[in-house]
Coordinates of N, CA and C and ligand atoms in Angstrom, one line a residue:
X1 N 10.9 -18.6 7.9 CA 11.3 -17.5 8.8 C 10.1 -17.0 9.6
X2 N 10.7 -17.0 11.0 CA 9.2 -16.4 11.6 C 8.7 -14.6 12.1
X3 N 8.0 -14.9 12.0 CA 7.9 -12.8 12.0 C 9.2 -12.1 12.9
X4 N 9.3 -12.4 14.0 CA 10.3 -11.8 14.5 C 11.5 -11.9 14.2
X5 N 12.0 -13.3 13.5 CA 13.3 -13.2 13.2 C 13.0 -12.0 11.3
X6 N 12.2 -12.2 10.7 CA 12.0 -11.2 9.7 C 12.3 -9.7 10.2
X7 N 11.2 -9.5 11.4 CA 11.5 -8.0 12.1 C 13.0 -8.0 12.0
X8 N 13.6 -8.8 12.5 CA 15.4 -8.2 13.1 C 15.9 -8.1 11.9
X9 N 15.8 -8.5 10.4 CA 16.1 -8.4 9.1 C 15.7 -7.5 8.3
X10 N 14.7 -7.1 8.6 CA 13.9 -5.4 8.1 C 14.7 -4.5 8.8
X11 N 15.0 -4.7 9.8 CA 15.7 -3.2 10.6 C 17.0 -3.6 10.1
X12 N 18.0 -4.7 9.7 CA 19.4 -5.0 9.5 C 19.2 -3.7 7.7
X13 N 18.1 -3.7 7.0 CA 18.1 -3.3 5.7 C 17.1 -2.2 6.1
X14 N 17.1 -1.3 7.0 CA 16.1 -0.4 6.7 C 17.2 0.9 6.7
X15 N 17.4 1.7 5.9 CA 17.9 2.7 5.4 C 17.0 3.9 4.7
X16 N 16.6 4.5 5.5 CA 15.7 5.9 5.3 C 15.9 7.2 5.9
X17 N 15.4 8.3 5.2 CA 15.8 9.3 6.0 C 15.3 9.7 7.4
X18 N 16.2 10.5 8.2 CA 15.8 10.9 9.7 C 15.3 12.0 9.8
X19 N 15.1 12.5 8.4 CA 14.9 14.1 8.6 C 13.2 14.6 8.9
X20 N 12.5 13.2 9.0 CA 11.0 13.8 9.4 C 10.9 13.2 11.1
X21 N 10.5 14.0 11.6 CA 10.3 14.2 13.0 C 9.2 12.6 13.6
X22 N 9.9 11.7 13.9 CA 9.6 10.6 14.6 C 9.5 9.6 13.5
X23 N 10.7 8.8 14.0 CA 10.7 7.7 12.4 C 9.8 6.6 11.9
X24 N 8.8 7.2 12.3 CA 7.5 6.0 11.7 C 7.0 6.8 11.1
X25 N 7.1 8.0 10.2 CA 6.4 8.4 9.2 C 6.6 7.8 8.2
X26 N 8.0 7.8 8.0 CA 8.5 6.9 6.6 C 7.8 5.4 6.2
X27 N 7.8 4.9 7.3 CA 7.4 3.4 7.4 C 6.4 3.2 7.1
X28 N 5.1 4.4 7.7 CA 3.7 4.3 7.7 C 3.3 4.7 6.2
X29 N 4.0 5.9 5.5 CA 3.7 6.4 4.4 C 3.9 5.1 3.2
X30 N 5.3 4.5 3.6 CA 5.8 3.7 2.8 C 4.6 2.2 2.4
X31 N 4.1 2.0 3.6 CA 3.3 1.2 3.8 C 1.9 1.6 3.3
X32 N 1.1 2.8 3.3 CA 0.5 3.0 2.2 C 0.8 2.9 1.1
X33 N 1.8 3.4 0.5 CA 2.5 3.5 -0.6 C 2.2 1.8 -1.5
X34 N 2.8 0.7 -0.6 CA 3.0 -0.3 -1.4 C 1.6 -1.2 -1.5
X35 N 0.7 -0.9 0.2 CA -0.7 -0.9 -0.6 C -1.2 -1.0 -1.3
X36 N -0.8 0.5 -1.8 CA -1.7 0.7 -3.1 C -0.9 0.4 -4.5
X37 N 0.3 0.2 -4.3 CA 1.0 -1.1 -5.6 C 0.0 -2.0 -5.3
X38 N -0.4 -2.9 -4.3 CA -0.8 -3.9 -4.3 C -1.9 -4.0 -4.9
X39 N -2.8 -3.3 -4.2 CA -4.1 -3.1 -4.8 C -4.4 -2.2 -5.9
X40 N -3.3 -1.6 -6.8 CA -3.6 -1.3 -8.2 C -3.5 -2.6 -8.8
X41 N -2.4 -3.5 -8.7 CA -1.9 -4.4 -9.6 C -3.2 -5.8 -9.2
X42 N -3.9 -5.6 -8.5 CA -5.0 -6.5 -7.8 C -6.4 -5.5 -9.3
X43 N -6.4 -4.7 -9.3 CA -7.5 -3.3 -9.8 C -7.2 -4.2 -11.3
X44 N -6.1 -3.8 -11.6 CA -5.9 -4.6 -13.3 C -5.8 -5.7 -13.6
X45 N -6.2 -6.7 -12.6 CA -6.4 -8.2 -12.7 C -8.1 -8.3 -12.9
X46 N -8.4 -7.6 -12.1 CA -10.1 -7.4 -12.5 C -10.4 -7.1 -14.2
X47 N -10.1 -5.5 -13.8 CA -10.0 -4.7 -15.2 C -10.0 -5.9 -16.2
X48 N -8.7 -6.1 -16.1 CA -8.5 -6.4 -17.5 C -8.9 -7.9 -17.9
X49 N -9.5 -8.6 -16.7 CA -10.0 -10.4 -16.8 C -8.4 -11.0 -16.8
X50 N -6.9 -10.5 -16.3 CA -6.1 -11.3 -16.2 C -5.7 -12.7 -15.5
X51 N -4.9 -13.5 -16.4 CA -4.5 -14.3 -15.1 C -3.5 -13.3 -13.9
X52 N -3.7 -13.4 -12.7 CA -3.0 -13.1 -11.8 C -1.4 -13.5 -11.9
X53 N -0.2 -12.9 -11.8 CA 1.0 -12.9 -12.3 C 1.6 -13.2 -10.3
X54 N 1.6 -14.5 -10.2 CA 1.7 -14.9 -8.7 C 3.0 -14.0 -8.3
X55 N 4.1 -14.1 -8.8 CA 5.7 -14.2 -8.6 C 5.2 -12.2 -8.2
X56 N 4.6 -11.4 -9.1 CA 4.2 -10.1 -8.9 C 3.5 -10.0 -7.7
X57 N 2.6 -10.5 -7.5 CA 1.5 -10.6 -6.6 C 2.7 -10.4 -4.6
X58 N 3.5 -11.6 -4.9 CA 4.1 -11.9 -4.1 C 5.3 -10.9 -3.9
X59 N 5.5 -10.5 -4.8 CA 6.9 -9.1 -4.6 C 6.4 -8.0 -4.0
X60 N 4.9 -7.7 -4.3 CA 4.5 -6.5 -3.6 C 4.1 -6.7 -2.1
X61 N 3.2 -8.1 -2.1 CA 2.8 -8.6 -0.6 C 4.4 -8.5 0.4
X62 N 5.4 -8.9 -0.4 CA 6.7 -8.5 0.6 C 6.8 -7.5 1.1
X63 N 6.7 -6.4 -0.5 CA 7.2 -4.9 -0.1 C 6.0 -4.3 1.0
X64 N 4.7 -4.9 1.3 CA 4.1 -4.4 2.1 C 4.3 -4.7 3.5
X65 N 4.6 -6.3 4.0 CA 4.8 -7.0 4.6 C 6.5 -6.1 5.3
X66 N 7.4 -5.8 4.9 CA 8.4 -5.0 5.1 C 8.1 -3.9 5.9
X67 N 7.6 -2.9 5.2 CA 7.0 -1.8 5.6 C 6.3 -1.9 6.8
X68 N 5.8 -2.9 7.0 CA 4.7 -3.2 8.5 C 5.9 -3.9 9.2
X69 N 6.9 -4.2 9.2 CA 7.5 -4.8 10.1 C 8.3 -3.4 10.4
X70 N 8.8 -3.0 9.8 CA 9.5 -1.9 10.1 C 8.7 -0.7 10.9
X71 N 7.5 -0.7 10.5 CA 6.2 0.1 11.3 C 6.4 0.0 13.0
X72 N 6.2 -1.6 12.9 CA 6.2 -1.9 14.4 C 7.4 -2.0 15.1
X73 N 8.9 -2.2 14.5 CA 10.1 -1.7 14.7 C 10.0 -0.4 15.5
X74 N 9.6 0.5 14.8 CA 9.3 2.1 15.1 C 9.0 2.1 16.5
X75 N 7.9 1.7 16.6 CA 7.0 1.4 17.8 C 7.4 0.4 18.6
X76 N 8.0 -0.2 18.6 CA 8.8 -1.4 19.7 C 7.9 -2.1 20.2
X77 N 7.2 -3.0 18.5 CA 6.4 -4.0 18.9 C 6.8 -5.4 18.4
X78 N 6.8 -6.2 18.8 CA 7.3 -7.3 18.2 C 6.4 -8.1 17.1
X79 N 6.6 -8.1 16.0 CA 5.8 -8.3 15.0 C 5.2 -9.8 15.1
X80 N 6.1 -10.8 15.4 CA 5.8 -12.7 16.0 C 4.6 -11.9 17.2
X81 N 5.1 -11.6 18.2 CA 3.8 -11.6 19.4 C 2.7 -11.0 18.4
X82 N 2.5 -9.8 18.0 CA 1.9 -9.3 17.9 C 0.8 -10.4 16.7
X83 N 1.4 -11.1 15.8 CA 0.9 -12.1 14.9 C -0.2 -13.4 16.2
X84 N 0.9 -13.7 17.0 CA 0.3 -14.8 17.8 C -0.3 -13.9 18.7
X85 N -0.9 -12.9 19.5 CA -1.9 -12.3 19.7 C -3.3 -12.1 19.3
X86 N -2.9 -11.8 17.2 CA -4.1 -11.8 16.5 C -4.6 -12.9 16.4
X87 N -4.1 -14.2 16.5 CA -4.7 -15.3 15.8 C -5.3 -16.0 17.4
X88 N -4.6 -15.9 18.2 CA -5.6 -15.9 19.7 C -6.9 -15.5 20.2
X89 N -6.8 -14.0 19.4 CA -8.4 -13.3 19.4 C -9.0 -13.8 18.5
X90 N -8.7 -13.8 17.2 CA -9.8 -14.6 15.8 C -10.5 -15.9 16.3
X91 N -8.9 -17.0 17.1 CA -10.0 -18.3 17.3 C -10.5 -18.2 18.8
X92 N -10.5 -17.3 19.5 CA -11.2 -16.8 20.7 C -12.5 -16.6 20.0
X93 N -12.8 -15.4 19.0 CA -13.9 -15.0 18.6 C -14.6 -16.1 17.6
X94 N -13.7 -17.3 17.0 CA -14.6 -17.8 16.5 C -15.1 -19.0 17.5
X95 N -14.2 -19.3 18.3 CA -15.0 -20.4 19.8 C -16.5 -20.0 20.4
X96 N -16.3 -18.7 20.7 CA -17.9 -18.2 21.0 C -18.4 -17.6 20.3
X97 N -18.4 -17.4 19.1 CA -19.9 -17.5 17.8 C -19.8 -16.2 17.4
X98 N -18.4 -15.0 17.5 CA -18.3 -13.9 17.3 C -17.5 -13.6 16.1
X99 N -17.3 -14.0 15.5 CA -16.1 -14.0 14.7 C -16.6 -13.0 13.2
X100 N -18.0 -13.1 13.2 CA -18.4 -12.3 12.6 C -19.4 -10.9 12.4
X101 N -19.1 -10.9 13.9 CA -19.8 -9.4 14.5 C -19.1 -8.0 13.8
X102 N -19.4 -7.2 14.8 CA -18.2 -5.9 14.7 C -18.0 -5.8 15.8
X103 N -16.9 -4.7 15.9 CA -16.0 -4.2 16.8 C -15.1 -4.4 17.4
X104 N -14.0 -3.7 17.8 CA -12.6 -4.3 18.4 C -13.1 -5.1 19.6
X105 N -13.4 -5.1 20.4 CA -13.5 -5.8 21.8 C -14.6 -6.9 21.6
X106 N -14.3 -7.8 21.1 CA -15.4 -8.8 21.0 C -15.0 -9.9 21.9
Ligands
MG1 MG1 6.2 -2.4 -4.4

């Protein structure tokens, strides 16, 4: 599935409340939220010397990956362009020897 047809499947199952004033709070909160699932359950693979539990690993990378499509829903951005944009600028910046500088405008 490609990001945009996923975008139009995030918003077919996005059911949240209206009651906070411009509907990308939920999205954005929500998207922190599963973050930090991710990166707790990342925290106790360290901790504890685990094998990494893939099938887990991969349920939360959804629940995050969700959340960001529905983010840019909010915002009426197309999650595919926006994907083939980033990866334009990365091998832009790694063709002319930048790729590992700083700053947005490279
Ligand atoms: Mg989760």
């Amino acid at each position: 599935m490609d990001f945009t047809e996923y975008q139009k499947n995030t918003k077919e199952t996005a059911i949240y409340p209206n009651n906070m004033e411009g509907g990308f709070y939920y999205p954005a909160l929500g998207l922190a939220g599963e973050v930090g699932e991710l990166l707790n359950k990342i925290k106790k693979i360290a901790r504890d010397k685990k094998t990494p539990d893939i099938e887990d690993l991969k349920g939360e990378i959804g629940d995050v990956l969700w959340y960001l499509s529905q983010l840019s829903n909010e915002f009426g951005i197309d999650l595919g362009q926006a994907a083939d944009e980033n990866i334009k600028k990365l091998k832009s910046r790694k063709e002319r020897g930048v790729i590992s500088g700083s700053g947005d405008n490279r």
